[in-house]
Short mmCIF file of C-alpha atoms and ligand atoms in Angstrom, two decimals:
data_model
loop_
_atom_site.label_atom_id
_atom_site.label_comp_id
_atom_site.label_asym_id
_atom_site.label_seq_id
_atom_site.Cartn_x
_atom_site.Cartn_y
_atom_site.Cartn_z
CA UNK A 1 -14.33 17.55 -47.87
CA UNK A 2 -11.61 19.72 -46.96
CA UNK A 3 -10.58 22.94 -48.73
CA UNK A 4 -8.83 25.68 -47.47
CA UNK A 5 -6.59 23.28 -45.22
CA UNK A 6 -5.94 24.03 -41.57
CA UNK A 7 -2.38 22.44 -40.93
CA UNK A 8 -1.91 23.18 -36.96
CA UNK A 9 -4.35 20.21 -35.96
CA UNK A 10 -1.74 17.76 -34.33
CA UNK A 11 -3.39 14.83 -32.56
CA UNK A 12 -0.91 12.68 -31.65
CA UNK A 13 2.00 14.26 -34.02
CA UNK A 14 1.53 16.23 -37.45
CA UNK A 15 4.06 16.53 -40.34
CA UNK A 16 1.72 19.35 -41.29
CA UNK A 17 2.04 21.28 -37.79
CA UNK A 18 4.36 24.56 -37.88
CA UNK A 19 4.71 27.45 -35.67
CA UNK A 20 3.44 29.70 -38.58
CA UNK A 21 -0.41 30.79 -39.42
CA UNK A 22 -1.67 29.63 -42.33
CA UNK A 23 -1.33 32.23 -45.52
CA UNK A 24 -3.07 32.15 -48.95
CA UNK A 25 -3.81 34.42 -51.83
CA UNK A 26 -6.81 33.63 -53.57
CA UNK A 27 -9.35 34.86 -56.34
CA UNK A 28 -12.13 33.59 -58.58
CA UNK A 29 -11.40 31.44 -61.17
CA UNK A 30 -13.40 33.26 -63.90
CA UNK A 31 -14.57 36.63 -64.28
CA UNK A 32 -17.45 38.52 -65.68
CA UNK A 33 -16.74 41.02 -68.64
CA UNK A 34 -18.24 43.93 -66.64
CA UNK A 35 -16.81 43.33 -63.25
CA UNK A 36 -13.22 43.70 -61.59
CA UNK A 37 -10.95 40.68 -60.48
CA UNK A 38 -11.02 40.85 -56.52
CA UNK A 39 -7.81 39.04 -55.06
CA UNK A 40 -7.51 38.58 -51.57
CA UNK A 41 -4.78 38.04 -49.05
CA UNK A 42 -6.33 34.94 -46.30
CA UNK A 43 -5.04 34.44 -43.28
CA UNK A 44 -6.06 32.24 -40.23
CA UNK A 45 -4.14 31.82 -36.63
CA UNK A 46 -2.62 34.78 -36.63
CA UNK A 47 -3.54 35.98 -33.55
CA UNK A 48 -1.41 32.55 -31.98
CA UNK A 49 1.54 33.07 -34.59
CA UNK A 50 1.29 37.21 -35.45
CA UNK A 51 2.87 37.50 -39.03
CA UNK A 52 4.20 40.68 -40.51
CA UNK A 53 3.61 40.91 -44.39
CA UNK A 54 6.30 42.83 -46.17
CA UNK A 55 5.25 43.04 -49.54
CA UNK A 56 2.98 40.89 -52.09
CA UNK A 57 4.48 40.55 -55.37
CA UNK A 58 4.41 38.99 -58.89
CA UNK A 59 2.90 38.97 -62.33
CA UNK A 60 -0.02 38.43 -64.80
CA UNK A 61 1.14 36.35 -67.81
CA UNK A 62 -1.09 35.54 -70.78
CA UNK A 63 -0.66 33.02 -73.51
CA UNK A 64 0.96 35.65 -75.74
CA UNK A 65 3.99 36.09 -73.42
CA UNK A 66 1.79 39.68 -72.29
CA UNK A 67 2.71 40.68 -69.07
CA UNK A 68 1.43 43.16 -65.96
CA UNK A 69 4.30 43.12 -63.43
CA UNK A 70 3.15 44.52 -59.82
CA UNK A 71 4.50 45.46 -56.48
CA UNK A 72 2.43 45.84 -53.18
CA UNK A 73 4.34 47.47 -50.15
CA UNK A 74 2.05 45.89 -48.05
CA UNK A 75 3.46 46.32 -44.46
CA UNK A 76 1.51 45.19 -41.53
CA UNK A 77 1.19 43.13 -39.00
CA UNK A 78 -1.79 40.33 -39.07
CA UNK A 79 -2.66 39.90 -35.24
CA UNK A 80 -6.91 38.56 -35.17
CA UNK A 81 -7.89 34.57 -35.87
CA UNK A 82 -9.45 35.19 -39.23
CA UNK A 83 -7.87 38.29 -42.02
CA UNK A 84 -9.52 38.53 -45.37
CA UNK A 85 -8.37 41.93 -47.50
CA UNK A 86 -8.99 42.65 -50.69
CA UNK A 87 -5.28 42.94 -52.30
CA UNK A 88 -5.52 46.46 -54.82
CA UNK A 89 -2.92 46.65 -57.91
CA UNK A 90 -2.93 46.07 -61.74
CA UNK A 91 -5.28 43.78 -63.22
CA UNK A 92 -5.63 42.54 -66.19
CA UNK A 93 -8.52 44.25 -68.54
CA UNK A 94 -11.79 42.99 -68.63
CA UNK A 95 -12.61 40.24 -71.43
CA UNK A 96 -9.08 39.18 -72.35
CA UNK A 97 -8.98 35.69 -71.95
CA UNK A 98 -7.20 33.32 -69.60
CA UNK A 99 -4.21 35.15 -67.46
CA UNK A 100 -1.48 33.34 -65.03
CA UNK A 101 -1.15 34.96 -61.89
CA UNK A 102 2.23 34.43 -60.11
CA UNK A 103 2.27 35.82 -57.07
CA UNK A 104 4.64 35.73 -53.92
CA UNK A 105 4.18 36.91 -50.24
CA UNK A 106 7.10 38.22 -48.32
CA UNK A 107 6.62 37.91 -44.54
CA UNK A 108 8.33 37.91 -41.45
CA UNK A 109 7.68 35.75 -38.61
CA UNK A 110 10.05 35.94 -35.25
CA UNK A 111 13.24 36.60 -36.63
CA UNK A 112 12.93 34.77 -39.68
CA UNK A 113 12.29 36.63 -43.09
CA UNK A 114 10.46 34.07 -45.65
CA UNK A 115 9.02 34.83 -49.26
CA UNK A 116 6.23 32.04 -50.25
CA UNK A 117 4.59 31.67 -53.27
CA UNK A 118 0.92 32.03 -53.54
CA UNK A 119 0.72 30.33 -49.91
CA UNK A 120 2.87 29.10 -47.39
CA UNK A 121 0.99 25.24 -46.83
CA UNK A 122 3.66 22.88 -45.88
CA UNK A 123 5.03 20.29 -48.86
CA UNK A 124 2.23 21.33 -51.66
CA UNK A 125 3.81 23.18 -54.56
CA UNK A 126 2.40 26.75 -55.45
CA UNK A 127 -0.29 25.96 -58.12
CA UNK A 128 -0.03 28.64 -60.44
CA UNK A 129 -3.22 30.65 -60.20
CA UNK A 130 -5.30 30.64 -63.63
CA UNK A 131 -7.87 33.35 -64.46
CA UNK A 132 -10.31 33.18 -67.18
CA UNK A 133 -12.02 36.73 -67.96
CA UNK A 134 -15.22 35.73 -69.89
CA UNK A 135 -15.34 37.71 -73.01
CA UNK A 136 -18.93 37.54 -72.83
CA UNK A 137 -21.14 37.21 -69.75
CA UNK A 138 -22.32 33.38 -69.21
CA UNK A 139 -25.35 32.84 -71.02
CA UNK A 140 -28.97 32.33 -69.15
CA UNK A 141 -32.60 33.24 -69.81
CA UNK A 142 -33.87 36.14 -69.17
CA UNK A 143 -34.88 37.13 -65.56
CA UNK A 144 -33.87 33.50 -64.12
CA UNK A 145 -31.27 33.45 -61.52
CA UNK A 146 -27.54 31.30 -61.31
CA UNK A 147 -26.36 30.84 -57.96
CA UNK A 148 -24.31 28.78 -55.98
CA UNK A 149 -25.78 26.32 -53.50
CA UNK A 150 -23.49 24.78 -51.34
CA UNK A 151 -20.80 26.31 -50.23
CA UNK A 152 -18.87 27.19 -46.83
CA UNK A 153 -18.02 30.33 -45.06
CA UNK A 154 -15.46 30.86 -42.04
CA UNK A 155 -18.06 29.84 -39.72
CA UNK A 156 -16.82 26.36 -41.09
CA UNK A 157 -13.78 26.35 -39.17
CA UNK A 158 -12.24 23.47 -37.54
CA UNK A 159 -9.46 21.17 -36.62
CA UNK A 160 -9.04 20.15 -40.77
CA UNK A 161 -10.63 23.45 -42.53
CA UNK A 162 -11.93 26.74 -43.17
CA UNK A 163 -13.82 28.87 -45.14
CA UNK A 164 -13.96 32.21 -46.59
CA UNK A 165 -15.84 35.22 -45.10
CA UNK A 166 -19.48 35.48 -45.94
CA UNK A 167 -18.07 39.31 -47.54
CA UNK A 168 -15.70 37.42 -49.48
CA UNK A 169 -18.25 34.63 -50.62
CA UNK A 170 -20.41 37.59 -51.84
CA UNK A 171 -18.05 39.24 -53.76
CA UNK A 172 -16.70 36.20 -55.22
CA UNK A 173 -20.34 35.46 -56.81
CA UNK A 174 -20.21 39.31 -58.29
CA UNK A 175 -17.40 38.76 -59.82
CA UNK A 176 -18.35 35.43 -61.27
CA UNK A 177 -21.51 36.87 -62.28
CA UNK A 178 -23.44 35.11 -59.91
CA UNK A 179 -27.50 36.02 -58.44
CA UNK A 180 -26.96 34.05 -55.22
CA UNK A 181 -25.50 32.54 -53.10
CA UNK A 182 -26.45 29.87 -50.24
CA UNK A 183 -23.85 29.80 -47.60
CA UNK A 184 -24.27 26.29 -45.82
CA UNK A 185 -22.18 25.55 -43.15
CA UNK A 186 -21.75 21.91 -41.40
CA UNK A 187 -24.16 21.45 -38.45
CA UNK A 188 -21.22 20.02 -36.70
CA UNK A 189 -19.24 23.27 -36.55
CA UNK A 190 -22.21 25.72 -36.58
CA UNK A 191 -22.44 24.18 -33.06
CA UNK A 192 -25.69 25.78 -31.42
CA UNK A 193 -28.28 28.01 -32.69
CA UNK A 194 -26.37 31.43 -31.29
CA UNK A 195 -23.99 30.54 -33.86
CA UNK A 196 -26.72 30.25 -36.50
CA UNK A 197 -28.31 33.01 -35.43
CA UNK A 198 -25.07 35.64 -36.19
CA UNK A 199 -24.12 33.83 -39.36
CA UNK A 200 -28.06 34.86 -40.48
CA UNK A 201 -27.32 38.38 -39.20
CA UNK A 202 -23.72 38.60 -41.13
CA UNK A 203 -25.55 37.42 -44.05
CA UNK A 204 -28.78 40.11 -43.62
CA UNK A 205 -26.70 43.11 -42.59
CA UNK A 206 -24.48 42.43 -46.35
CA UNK A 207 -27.72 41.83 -48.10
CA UNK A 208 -29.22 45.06 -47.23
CA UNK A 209 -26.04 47.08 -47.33
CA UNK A 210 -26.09 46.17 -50.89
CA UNK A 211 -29.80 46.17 -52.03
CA UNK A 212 -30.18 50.10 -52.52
CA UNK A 213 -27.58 50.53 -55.10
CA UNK A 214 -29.48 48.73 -57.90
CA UNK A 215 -27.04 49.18 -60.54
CA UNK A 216 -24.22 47.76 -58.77
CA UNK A 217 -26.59 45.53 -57.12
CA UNK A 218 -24.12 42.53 -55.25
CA UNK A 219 -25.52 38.48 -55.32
CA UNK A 220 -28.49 37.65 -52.91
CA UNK A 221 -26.89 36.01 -49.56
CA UNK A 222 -28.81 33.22 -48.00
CA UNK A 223 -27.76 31.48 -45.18
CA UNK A 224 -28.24 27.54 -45.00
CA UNK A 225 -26.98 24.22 -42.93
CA UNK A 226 -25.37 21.17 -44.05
CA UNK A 227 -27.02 18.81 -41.25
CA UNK A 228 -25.69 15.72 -40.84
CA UNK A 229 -28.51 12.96 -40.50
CA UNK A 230 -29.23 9.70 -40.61
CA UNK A 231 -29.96 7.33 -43.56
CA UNK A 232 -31.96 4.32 -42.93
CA UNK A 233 -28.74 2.70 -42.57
CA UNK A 234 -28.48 4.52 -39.74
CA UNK A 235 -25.14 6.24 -41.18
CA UNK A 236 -24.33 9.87 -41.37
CA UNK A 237 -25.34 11.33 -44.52
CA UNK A 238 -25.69 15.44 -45.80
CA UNK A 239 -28.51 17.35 -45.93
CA UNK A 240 -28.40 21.05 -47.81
CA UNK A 241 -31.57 23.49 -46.00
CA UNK A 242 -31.84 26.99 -46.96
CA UNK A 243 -33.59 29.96 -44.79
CA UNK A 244 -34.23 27.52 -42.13
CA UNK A 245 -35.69 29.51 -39.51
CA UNK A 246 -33.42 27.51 -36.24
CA UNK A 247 -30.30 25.55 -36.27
CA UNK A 248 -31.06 22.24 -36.75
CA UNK A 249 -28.63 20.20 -34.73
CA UNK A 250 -26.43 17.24 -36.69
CA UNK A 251 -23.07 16.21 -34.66
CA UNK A 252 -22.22 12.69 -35.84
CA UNK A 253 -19.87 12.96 -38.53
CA UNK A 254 -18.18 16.00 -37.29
CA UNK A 255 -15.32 14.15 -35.14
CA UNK A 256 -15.65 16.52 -31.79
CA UNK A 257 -17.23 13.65 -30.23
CA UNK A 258 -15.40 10.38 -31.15
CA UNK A 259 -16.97 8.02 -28.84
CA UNK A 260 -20.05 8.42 -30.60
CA UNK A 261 -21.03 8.84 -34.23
CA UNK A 262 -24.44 7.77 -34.15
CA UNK A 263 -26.84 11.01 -36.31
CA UNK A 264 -28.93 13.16 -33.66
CA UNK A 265 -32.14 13.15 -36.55
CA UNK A 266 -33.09 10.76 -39.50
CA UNK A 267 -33.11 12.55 -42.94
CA UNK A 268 -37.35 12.68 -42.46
CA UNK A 269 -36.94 14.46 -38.77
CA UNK A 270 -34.14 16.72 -39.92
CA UNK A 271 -36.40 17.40 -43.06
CA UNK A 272 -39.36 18.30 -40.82
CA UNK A 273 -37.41 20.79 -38.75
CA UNK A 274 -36.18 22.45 -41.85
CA UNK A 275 -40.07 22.91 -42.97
CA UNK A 276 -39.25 23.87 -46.43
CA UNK A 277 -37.70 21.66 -49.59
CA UNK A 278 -34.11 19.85 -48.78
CA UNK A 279 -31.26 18.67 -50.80
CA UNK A 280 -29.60 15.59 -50.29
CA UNK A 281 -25.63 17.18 -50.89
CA UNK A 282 -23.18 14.56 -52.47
CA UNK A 283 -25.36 11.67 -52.12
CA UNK A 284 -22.90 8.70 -53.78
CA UNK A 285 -19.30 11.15 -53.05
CA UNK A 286 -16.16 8.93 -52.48
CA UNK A 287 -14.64 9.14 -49.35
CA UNK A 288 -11.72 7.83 -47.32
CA UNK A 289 -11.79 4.43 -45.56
CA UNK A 290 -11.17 6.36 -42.19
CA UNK A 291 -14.25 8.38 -42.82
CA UNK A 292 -16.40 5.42 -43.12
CA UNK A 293 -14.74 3.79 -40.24
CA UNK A 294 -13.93 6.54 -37.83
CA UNK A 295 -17.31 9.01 -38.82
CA UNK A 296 -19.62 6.40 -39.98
CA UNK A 297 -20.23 8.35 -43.09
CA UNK A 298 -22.64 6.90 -45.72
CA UNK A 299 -24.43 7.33 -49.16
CA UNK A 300 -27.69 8.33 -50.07
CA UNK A 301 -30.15 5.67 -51.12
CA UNK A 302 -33.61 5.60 -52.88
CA UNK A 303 -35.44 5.05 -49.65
CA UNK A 304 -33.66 8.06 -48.24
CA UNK A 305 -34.40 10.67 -51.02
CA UNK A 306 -37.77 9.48 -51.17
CA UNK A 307 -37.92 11.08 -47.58
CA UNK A 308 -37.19 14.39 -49.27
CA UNK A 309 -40.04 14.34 -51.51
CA UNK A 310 -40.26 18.36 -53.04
CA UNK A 311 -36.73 18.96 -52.89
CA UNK A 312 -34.15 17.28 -55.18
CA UNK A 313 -30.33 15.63 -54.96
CA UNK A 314 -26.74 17.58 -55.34
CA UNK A 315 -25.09 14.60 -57.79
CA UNK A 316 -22.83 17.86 -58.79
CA UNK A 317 -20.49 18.45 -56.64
CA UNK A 318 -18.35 20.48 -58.12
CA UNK A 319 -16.75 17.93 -61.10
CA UNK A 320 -17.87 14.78 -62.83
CA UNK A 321 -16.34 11.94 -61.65
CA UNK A 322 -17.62 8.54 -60.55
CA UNK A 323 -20.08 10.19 -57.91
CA UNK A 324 -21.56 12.53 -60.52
CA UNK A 325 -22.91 9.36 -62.81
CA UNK A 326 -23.85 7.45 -59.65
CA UNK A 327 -25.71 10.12 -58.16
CA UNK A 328 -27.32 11.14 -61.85
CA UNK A 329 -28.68 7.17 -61.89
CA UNK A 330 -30.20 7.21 -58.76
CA UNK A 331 -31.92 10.68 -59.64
CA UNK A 332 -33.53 9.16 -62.74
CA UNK A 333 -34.26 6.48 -60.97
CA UNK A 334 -36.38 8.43 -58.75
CA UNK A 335 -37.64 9.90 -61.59
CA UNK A 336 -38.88 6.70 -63.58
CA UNK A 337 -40.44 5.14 -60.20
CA UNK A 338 -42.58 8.50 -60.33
CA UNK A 339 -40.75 10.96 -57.70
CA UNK A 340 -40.32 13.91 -58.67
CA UNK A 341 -37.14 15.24 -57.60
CA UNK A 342 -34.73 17.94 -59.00
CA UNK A 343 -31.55 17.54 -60.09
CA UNK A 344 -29.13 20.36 -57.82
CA UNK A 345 -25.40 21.92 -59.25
CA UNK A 346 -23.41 23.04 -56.32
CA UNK A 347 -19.58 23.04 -55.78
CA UNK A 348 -18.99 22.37 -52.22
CA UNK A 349 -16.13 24.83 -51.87
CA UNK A 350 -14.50 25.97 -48.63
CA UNK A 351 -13.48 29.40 -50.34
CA UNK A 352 -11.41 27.34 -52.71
CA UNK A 353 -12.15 30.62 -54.99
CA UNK A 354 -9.73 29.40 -57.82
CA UNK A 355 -8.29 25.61 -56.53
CA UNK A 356 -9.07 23.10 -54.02
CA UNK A 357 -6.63 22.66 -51.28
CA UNK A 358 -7.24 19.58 -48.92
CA UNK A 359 -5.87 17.19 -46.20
CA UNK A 360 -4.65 13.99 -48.99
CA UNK A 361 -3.40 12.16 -45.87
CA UNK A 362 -4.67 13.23 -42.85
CA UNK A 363 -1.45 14.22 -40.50
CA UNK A 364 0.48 13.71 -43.22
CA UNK A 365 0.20 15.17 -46.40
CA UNK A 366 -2.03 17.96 -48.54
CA UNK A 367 -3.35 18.21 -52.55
CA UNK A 368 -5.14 20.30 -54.75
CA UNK A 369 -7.10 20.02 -57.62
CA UNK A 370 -10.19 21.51 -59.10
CA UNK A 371 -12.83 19.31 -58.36
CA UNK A 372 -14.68 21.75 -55.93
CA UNK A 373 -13.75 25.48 -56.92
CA UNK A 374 -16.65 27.88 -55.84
CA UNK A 375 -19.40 28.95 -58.43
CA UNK A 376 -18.37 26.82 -61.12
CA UNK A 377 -21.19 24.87 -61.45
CA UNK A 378 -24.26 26.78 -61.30
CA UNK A 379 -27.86 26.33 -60.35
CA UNK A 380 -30.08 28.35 -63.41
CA UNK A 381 -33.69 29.10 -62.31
CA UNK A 382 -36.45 31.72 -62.77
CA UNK A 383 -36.41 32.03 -58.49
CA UNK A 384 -35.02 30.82 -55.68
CA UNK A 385 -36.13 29.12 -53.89
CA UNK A 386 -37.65 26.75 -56.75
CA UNK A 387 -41.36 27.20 -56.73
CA UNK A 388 -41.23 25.13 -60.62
CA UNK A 389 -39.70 22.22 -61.87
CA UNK A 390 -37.90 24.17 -64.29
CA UNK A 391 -34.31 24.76 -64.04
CA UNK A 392 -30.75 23.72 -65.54
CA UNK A 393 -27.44 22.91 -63.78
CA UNK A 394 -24.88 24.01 -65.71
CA UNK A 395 -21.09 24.89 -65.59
CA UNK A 396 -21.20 26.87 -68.87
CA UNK A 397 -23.88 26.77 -71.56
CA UNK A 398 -27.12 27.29 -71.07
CA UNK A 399 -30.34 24.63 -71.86
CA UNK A 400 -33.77 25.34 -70.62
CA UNK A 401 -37.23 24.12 -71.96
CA UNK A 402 -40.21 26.47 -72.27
CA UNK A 403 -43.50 24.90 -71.85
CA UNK A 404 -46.39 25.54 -73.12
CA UNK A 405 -48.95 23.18 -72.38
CA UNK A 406 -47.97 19.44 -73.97
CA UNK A 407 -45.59 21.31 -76.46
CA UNK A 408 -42.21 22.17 -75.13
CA UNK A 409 -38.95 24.32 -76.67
CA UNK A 410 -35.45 23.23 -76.31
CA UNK A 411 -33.40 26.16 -76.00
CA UNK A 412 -29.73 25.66 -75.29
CA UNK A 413 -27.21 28.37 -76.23
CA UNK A 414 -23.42 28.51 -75.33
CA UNK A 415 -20.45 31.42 -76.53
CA UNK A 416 -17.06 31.63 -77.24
CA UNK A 417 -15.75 31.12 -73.68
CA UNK A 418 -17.29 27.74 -73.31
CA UNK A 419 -17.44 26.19 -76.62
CA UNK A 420 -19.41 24.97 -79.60
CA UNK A 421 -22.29 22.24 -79.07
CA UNK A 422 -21.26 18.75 -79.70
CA UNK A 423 -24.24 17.42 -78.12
CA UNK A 424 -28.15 17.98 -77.21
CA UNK A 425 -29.96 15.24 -75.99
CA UNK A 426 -33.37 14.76 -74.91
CA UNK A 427 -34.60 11.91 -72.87
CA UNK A 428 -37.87 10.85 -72.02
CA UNK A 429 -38.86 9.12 -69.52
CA UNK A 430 -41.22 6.10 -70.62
CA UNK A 431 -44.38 5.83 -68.46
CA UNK A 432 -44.96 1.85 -66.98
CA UNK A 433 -41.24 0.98 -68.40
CA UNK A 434 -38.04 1.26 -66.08
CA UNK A 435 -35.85 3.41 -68.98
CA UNK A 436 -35.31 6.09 -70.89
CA UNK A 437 -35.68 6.90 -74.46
CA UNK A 438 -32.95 9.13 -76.14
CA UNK A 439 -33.27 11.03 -79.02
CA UNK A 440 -30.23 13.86 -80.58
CA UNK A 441 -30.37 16.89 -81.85
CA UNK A 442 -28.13 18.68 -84.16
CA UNK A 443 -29.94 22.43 -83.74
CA UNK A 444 -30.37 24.99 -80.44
CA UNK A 445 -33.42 25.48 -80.39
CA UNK A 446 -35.67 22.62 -81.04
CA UNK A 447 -39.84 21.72 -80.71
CA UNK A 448 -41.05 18.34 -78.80
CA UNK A 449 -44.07 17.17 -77.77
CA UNK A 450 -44.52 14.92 -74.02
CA UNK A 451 -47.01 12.57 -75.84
CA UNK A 452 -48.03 10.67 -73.31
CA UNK A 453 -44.00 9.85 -71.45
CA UNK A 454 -43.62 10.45 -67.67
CA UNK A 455 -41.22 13.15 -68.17
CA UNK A 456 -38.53 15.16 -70.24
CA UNK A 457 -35.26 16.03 -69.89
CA UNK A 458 -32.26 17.32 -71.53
CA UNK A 459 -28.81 17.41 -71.51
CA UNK A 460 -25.87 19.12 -73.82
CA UNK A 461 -22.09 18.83 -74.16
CA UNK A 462 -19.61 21.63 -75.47
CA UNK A 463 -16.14 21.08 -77.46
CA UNK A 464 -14.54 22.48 -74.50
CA UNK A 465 -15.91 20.03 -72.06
CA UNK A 466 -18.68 22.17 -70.59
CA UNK A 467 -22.24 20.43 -69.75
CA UNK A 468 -25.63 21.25 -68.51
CA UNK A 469 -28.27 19.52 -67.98
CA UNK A 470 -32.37 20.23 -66.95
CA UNK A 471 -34.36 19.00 -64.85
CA UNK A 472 -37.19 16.74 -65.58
CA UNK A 473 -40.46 18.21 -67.16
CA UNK A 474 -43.81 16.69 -66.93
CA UNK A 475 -46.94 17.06 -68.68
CA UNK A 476 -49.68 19.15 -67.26
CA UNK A 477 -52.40 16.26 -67.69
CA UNK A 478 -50.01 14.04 -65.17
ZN1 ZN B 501 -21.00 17.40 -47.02
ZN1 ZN B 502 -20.37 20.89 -47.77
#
């Protein structure tokens, strides 16, 4: 739960800690056929270690040896807490596959002139930074929306991390060819409601400084809380609200206040603060034995979720692993015992716009991986917030079912970016029995009928390893 690492936390003594600010060049992961590749230059601490950038440098390399060579005299000194800016030079065109970016910083800091590549985190190598540019743009129905619904901004800043700017989130999502995006910062470092409040104005003042142009029309901002609560274990678990009206205060799990870890709310009185549908985020994610121990961290549980009746459960995170299929199971459990409950896609990311950087050992040591890169998996819906029980979480293809009274259509369609089907499924819920029934289907588009099951669902597989899955439908005589 880490991302864009913060190395200058040093309680007792830090192999991380430097006298340096921390320095990253980042940019989305995939790219839209009709919209440019932003890449930024991220800073944080500057104004306690002031850095002077003397030039960015490097390359874009494809898989046929093709390559853009570039040169930015940057020169400047980076003196405020925070510096996101939007890096200009020669791109890649639009639609031409995946590109390597290699890219180096040159910087000087005291007397010392250092050259870093792609950022200057202590003992992690320089990933090399991989860009796919869609040749089409991702597939979805008409008029529904894709967003991403958990995610972090800067005013997620503490001791261990950081996110990017709510600007940078936003352009991020155009690029990615995103609708919207719900920024949900930790109730531990949102802090107070004044701090709520400003992260709700950042977020209105971009969304209406971008609403008139409709043609270049950027992603819908909406600003959210992660609120830590309580499970009926009494353990701190997540909670994802969106357009809450107040701050809803959470601090157990955040570590500011290690004498006591015990949750302000339980999930049903953090729920009724919210007043509107809430997600339980993550709600089986593995964590370290020190986060158990030291922040009394927890899992979700059927009892819990049942307290969130009208919302649904983030079991993607941002990859499949071991969480993922524990946290699909108890969603279909919900589902067979009669609950109904959506299934949510977020990613989790803390910028992280094209990797996942994070503490490994706290003190001690950093990684990175791509388990939670922002707006790879998506939330597909016809609004937000959900006012149906129709939508798809998908990281590629698309598969939705239209309903039309007991008859339903299976539409899934995918493209040359993510891959050919190699399976549909559709599962069905059996009413009075505690399973599911599966049945395959070799075309796209395909006719079923609810008979008399509880509910329907889908789910599809590409050749390149991309997935999506729908949430449950019901029949209207239910
Ligand atoms: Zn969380
Ligand atoms: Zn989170």
């Amino acid at each position: 739960m880490l991302h864009y690492a913060e190395t200058h936390f040093r309680f007792p003594v830090s192999r991380l800690y430097r006298k340096e600010p921390d320095i990253l060049i980042d940019t989305p992961f995939q790219i839209d056929p009709n919209v440019e590749c932003p890449v930024w230059l991220i800073s944080r601490n500057t104004d306690c270690y002031p850095v002077y950038i003397n030039e960015i440098f490097g390359e874009w390399k494809n898989e046929k040896d093709e390559k853009i060579v570039f040169k930015i005299p940057f020169q400047k000194k980076l003196t405020e807490h925070f510096h996101f800016e939007e890096l200009k030079f020669a791109k890649p065109p639009a639609g031409s596959g995946f590109y390597l970016l290699q890219i180096f910083i040159k910087y000087e800091i005291g007397e010392k002139t250092k050259i870093c590549e792609r950022w200057n985190y202590p003992f992690l190598h320089p990933k090399p930074i991989v860009v796919n540019f869609l040749r089409e743009p991702q597939p979805k129905p008409k008029n529904w929306v894709a967003g991403e619904t958990h995610c972090h901004s800067n005013y997620t800043a503490d001791s261990i991390e950081f996110g990017a700017s709510p600007a940078v989130l936003q352009k991020a999502a155009k690029a990615l060819g995103l609708d919207f995006v719900c920024i949900t910062d930790h109730s531990y470092d949102l802090l107070n409601d004044v701090n709520f409040q400003k992260l709700k104005k950042d977020v209105a003042e971009l969304n209406s400084a971008n609403c008139d142009n409709t043609a270049d029309k950027m992603p819908l901002l909406i600003a959210g809380e992660e609120i830590s609560c309580g499970s009926h274990r009494r353990e701190n678990v997540h909670l994802l609200a969106y357009n809450n009206e107040h701050y809803v205060e959470g601090h157990g799990d955040g570590g500011r206040r290690w004498w006591n870890t015990s949750p302000d709310l339980t999930v049903a009185e953090a729920a009724k603060k919210v007043g509107s549908a809430c997600f339980a985020a993550h709600p089986k994610l593995e964590m370290m034995g020190v986060e158990r121990l030291l922040l009394k961290r927890g899992h979700w549980h059927l009892d819990d979720i049942l307290g969130i009746e009208g919302g649904g459960v983030e079991f993607w995170n941002g990859y499949r692993g071991r969480d993922f299929y524990e946290g699909r199971k108890l969603w279909i459990e919900c589902l067979l015992r009669g609950h109904r409950i959506l299934p949510w896609g977020g990613n989790d990311a803390h910028g992280d716009l094209n990797s996942y950087v994070a503490l490994k050992k706290p003190l001690w040591s950093l990684k990175c991986n791509q388990e939670h890169i922002f707006g790879n998996v998506r939330t597909v819906l016809p609004n937000f917030p959900p006012t149906e029980s129709n939508l798809y979480i998908t990281d590629g293809p698309a598969l939705h079912i239209e309903q039309v009274g007991n008859k339903c259509l299976l539409h899934a369609k995918s493209n040359a970016d993510f891959g050919e089907f190699l399976s549909i499924t559709l599962f069905k819920g059996e009413r009075g029995k505690h399973f599911e029934r599966t049945i395959s289907f070799s075309d796209n588009n395909f006719e079923f009928s609810l008979d008399d099951c509880l509910y329907a669902r889908a789910e599809c597989e590409t050749t390149f390893g991309k997935f999506a899955m729908t949430a449950a439908i019901y029949s209207p005589l239910a």
